Coordinates of C-alpha atoms in Angstrom, one line a residue:
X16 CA -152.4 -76.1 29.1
X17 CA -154.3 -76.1 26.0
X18 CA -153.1 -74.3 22.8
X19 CA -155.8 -73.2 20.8
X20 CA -155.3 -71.4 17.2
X21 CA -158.5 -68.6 16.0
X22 CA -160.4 -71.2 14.2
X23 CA -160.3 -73.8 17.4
X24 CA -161.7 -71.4 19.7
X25 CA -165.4 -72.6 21.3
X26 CA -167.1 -69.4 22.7
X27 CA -168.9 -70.4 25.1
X28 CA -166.3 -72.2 26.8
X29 CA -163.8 -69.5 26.9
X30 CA -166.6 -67.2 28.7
X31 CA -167.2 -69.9 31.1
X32 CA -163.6 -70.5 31.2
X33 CA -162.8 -66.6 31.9
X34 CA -166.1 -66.6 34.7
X35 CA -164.0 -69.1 36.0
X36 CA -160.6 -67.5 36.6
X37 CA -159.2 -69.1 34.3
X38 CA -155.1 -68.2 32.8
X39 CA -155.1 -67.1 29.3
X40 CA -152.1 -65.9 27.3
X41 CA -154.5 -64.1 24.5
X42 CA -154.0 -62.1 21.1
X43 CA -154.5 -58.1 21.7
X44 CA -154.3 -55.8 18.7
X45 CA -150.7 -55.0 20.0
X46 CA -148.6 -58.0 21.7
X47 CA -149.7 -61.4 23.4
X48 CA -150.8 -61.0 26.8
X49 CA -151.3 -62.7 30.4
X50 CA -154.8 -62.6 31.8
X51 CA -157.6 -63.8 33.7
X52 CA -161.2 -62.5 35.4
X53 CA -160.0 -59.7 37.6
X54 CA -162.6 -60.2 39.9
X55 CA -161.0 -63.3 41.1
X56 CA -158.4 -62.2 43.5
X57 CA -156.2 -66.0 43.2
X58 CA -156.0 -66.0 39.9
X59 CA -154.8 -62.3 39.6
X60 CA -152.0 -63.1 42.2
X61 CA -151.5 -66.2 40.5
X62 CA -150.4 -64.2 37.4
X63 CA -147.9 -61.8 39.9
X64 CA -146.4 -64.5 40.9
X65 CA -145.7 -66.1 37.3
X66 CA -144.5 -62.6 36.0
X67 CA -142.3 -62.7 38.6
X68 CA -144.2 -58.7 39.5
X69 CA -143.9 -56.9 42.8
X70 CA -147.2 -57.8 44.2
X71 CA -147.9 -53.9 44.3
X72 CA -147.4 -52.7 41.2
X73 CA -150.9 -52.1 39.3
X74 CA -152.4 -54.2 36.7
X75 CA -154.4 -53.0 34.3
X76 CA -157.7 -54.8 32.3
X77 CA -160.0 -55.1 29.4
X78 CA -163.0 -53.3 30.5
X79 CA -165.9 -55.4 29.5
X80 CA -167.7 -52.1 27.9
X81 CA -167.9 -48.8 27.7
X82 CA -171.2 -48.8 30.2
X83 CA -169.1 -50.6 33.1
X84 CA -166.3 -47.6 32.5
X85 CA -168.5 -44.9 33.0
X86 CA -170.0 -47.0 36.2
X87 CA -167.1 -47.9 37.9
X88 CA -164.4 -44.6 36.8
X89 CA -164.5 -41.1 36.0
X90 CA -163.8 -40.5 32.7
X91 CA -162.1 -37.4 31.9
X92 CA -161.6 -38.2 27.8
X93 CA -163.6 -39.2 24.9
X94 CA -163.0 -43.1 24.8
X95 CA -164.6 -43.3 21.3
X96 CA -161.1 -41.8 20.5
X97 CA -159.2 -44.2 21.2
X98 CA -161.5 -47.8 22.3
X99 CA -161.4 -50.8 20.6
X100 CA -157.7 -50.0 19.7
X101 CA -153.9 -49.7 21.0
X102 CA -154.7 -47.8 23.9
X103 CA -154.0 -47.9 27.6
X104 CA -156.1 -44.8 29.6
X105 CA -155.7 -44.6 33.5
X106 CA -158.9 -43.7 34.7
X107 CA -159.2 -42.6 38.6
X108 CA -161.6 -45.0 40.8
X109 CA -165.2 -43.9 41.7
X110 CA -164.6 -46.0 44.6
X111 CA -161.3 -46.4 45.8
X112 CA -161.3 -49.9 46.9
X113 CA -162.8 -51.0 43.7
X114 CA -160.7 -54.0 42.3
X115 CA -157.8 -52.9 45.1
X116 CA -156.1 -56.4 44.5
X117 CA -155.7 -55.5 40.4
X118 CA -154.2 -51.3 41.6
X119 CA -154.3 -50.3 45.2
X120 CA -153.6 -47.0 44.0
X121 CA -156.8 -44.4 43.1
X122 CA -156.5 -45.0 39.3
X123 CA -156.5 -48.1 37.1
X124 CA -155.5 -48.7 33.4
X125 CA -158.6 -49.9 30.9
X126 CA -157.7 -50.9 27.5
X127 CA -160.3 -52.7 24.8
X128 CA -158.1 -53.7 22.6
X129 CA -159.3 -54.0 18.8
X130 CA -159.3 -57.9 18.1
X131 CA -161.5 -60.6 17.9
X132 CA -160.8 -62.6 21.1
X133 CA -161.4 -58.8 22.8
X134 CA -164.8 -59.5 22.0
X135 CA -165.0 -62.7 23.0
X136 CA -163.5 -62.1 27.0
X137 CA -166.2 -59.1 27.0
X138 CA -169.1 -61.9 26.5
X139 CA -167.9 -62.8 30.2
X140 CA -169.0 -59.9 31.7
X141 CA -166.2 -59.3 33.7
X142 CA -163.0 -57.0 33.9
X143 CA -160.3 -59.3 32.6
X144 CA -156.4 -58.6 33.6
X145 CA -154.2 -57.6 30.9
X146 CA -150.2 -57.2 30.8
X147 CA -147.6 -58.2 28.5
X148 CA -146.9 -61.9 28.8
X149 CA -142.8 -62.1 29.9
X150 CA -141.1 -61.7 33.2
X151 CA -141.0 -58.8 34.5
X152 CA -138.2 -56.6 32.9
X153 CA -137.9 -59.1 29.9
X154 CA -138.7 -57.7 26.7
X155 CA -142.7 -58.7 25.6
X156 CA -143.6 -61.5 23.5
X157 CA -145.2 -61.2 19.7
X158 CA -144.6 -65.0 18.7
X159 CA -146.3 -67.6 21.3
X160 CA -143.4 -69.9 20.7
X161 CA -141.6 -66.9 22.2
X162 CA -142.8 -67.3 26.0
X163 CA -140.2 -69.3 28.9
X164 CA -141.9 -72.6 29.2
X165 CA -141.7 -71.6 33.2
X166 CA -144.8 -69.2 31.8
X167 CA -146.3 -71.5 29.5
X168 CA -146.7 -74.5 31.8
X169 CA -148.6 -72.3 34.3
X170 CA -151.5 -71.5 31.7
X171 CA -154.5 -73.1 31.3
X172 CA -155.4 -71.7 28.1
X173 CA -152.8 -70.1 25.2
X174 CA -154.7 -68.4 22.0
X175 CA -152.3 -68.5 18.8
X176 CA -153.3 -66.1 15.7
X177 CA -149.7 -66.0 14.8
X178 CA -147.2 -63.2 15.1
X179 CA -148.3 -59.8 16.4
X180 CA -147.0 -56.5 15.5
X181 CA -145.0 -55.8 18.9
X182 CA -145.5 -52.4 19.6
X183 CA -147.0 -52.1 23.0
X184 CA -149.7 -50.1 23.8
X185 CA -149.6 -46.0 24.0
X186 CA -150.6 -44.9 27.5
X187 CA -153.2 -42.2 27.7
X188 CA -152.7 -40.0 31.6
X189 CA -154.5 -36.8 31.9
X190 CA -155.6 -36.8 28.5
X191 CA -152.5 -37.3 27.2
X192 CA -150.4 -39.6 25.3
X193 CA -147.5 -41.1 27.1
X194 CA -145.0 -43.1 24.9
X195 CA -143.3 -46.0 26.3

């Protein structure tokens, strides 16, 4: 595991890192998450496993850009409204099979979260998993000193900007906002 603060942070080798299926606990605009390349189906189930997650219960991901959206979903809302920011919008599947390992339901959740390291894992290219960094049922993590070590020893990569705000994101359904 290596713990890496802003300023530390190499580009390159995080893309290549992410292209590789890397773990990441990462910054968002709202509270540190768990991710990796959500194209590669070991790593994702890597991540269930370390959340301690039913193995069915959907994922969502930072879309790499609004282009790969509007290829891969149907979008039934502005997103200028509410990408980069604190935003999660379930979108239903052009293709229903299309990442069934992240959702195997019709829909899946697409945030771009409004931070720096957002823009760095969209370099990649890929669709990279994103959920709250805790077991599942704990309460979410804003501090990285925060996370079980059980987590933390699992990771190849943990991105510290300090303490985040801790208010998760708002979920958009239908055009509308869902608080959680």
């Amino acid at each position: 595991m290596e713990l890496l603060k802003q300023s530390q942070i190499k580009e390159q080798e995080i893309i290549k890192s992410v292209q590789q299926g890397k773990l990441f606990i990462y910054p968002t605009d709202t509270i540190y998450g768990i991710g990796c390349s959500a194209e590669n189906i070991e790593s994702v189930n890597k991540i269930k496993q370390i959340k301690q997650r039913d193995s069915n219960k959907p994922l969502s991901i930072i879309a790499p850009s609004i282009e790969w959206i509007n290829k891969n979903l149907v979008v039934d809302v502005d997103l200028s409204n509410y990408f980069p920011g604190p935003y999660t919008i379930i979108l239903k599947k052009k293709n229903p099979n299309f990442l069934s390992h992240v959702s195997d339901t019709d829909s899946l959740g697409i945030r771009i979260p409004k931070c720096d390291f957002t823009k760095i894992i969209q370099k990649s290219e890929v669709p990279f998993i994103t959920t709250s960094v805790n077991l599942a049922g704990e309460p979410f993590i804003t501090k990285i000193f925060d996370i079980p070590e059980l987590i933390r020893k699992q990771i190849d990569f943990i991105i510290d900007v300090g303490e985040l705000n801790g208010k998760p994101s708002t979920l958009i359904m239908n055009g509308k906002e869902i608080r959680r």
